[in-house]
mmCIF file of C-alpha atoms in Angstrom:
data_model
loop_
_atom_site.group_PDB
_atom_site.id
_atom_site.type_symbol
_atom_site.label_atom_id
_atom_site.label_comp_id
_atom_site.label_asym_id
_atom_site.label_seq_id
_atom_site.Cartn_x
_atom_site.Cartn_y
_atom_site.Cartn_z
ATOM 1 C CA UNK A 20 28.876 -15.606 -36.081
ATOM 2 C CA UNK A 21 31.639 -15.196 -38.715
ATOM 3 C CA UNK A 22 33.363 -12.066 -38.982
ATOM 4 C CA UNK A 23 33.782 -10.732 -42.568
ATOM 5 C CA UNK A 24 36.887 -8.507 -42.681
ATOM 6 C CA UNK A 25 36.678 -6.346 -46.235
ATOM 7 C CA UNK A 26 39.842 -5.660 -48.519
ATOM 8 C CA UNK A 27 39.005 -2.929 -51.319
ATOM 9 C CA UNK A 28 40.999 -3.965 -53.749
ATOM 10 C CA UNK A 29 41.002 -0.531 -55.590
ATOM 11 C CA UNK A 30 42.629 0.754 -52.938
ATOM 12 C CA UNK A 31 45.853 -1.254 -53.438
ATOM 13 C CA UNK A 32 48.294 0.411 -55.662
ATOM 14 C CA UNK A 33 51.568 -1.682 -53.927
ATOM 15 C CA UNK A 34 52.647 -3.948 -51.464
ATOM 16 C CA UNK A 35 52.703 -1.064 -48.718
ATOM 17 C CA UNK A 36 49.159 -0.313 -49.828
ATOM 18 C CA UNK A 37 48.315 -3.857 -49.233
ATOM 19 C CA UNK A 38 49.815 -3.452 -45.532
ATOM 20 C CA UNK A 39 47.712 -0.599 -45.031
ATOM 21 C CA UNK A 40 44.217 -1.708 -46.294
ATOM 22 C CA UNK A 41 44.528 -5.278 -44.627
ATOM 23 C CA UNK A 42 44.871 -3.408 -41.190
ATOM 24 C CA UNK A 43 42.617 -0.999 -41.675
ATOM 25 C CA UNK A 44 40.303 -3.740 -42.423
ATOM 26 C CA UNK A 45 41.325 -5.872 -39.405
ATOM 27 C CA UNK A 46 42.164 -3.233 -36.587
ATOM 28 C CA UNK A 47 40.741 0.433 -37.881
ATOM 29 C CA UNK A 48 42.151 3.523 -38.853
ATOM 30 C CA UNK A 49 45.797 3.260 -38.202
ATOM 31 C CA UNK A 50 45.289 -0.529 -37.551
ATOM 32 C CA UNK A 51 48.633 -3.188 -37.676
ATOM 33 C CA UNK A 52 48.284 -6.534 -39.627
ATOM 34 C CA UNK A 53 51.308 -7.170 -41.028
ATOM 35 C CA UNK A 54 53.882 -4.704 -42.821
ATOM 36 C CA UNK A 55 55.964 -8.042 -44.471
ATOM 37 C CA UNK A 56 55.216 -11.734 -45.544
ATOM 38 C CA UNK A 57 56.530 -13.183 -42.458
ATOM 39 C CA UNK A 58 54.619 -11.083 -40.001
ATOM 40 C CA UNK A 59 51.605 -11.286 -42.482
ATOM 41 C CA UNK A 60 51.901 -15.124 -41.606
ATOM 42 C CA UNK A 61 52.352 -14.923 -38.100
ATOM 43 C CA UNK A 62 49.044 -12.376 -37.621
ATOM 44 C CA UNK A 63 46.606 -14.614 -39.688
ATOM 45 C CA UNK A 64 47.947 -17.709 -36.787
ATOM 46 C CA UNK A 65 45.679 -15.150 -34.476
ATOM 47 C CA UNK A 66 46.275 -12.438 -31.663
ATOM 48 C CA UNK A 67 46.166 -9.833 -33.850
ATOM 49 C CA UNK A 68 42.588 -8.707 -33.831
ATOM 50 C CA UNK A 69 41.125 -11.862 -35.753
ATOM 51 C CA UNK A 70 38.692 -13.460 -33.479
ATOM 52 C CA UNK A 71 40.228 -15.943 -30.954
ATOM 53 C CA UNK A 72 37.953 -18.673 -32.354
ATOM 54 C CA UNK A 73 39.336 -18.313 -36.097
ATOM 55 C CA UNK A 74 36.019 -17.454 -37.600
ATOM 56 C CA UNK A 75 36.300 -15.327 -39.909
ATOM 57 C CA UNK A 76 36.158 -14.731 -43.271
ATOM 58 C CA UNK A 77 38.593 -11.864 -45.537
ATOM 59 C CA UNK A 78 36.549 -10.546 -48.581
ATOM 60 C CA UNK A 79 38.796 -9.074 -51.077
ATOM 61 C CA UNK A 80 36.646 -6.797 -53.439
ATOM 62 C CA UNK A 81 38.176 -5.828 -56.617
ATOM 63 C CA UNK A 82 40.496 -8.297 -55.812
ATOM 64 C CA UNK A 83 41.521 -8.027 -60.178
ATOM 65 C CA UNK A 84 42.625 -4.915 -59.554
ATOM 66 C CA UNK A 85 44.788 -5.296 -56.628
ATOM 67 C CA UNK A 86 46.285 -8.704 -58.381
ATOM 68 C CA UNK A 87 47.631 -5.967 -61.733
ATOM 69 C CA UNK A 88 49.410 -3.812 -58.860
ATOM 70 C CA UNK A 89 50.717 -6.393 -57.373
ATOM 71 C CA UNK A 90 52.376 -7.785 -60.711
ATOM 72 C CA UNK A 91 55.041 -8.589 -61.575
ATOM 73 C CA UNK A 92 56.644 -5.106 -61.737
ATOM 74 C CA UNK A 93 55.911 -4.759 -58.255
ATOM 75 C CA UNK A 94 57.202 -7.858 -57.664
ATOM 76 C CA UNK A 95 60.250 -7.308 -59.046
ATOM 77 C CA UNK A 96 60.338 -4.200 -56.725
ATOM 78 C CA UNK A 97 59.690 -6.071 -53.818
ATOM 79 C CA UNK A 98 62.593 -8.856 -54.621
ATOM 80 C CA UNK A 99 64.878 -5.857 -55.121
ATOM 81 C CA UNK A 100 64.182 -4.924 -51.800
ATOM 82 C CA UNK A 101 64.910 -8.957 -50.574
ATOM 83 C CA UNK A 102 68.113 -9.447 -52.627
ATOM 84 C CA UNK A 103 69.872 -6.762 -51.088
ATOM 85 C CA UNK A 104 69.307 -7.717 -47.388
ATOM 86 C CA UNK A 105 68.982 -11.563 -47.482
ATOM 87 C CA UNK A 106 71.216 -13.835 -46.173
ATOM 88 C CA UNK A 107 74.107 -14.644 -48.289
ATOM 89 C CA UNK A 108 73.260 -18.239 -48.734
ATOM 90 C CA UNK A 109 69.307 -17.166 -49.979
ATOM 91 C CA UNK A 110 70.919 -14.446 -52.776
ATOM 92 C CA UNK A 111 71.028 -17.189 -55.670
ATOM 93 C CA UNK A 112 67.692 -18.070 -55.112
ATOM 94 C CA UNK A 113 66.397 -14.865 -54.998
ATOM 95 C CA UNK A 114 68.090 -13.577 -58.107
ATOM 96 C CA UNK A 115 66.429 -16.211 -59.711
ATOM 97 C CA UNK A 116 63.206 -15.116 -58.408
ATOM 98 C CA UNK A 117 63.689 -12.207 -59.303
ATOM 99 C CA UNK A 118 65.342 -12.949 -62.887
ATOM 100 C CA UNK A 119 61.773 -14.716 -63.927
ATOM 101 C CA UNK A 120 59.878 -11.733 -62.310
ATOM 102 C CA UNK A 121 61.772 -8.754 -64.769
ATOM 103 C CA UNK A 122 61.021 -11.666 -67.537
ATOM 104 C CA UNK A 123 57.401 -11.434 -66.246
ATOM 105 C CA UNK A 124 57.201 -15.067 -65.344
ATOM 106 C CA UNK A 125 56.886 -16.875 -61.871
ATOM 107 C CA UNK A 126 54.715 -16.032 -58.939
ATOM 108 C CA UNK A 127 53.595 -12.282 -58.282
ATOM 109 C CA UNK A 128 53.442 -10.976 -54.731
ATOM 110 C CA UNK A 129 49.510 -10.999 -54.915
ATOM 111 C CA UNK A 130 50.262 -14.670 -55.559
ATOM 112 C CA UNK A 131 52.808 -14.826 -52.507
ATOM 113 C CA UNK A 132 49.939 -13.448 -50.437
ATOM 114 C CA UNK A 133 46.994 -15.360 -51.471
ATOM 115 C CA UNK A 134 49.140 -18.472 -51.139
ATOM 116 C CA UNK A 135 50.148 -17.413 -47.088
ATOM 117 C CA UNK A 136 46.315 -16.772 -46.598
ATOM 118 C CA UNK A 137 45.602 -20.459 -47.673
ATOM 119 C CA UNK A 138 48.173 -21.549 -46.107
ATOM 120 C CA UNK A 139 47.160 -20.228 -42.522
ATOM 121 C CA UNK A 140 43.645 -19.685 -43.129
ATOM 122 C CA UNK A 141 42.421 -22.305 -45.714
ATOM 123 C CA UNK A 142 39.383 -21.072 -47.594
ATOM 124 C CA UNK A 143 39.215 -17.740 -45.350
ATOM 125 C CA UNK A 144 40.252 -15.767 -48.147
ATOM 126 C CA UNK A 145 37.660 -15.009 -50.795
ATOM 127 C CA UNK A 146 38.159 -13.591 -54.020
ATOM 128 C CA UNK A 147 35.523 -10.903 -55.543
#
C-alpha cells in the first residue's frame, strides 16, 4: 500500500520552514528529512523513514502558497547564503544565479526542490 506523506503548504513561510514541515511529515514531531538541497537529495534515495520499497507518494497541499514563499526573494536569500561559502571556482556561477534571482528571473528554490523530487522520485511529488 502506498504511503501518502502530507506537506501543508501554508505552513511554509521559508526554506527552513520547508525543512521543518517535510520532516514532520516524514518522521514526526521533531522529525529529520533534510535541512539543505544536497541532503534533501540524498533522503528521498531512501533510509530516511520513506518506505524501503519506494512507495510512496508526497502530497503538497497549498502547494501555491508555499511556491510565493519560496520566491524569488527567498531565493535570493538562500543564494546569499551559497555565495558566501561556495567554493571559489562555483562563485561566478552563483552570482549569476543570484543576479537573475534580485532581477526576479530564473529558477526559485520551490523550483530547485520540486525539480530534486522528480529527479529522485519521479512522479512522487504531487502538487495540490
Amino acid at each position: 500500500m502506498t504511503t501518502i506523506y502530507v506537506l501543508d503548504g501554508r505552513r511554509i513561510g521559508g526554506l527552513e520552514d520547508f525543512w521543518t514541515v517535510i520532516g514532520e511529515a516524514v518522521n514526526g514531531t521533531g522529525g529529520y528529512f533534510g535541512r539543505n538541497l544536497d541532503s534533501l537529495n540524498d533522503c528521498l534515495r531512501g533510509g530516511f523513514g520513506t518506505p524501503d520499497d519506494g512507495d510512496f507518494v508526497i502530497e503538497w497541499r497549498d502547494h501555491e502558497a508555499a511556491r510565493r514563499a519560496l520566491g524569488h526573494p527567498e531565493t535570493v536569500r538562500y543564494l546569499e547564503g551559497v555565495l558566501t561559502r561556495c567554493h571559489p571556482t562555483n562563485r561566478e556561477r552563483v552570482a549569476d544565479e543570484l543576479a537573475r534571482a534580485r532581477a526576479g528571473r530564473g529558477p526559485t528554490l520551490f523550483d530547485f526542490l520540486t525539480e530534486i523530487f522528480e529527479g529522485q522520485v519521479p512522479g512522487a511529488l504531487r502538487l495540490r
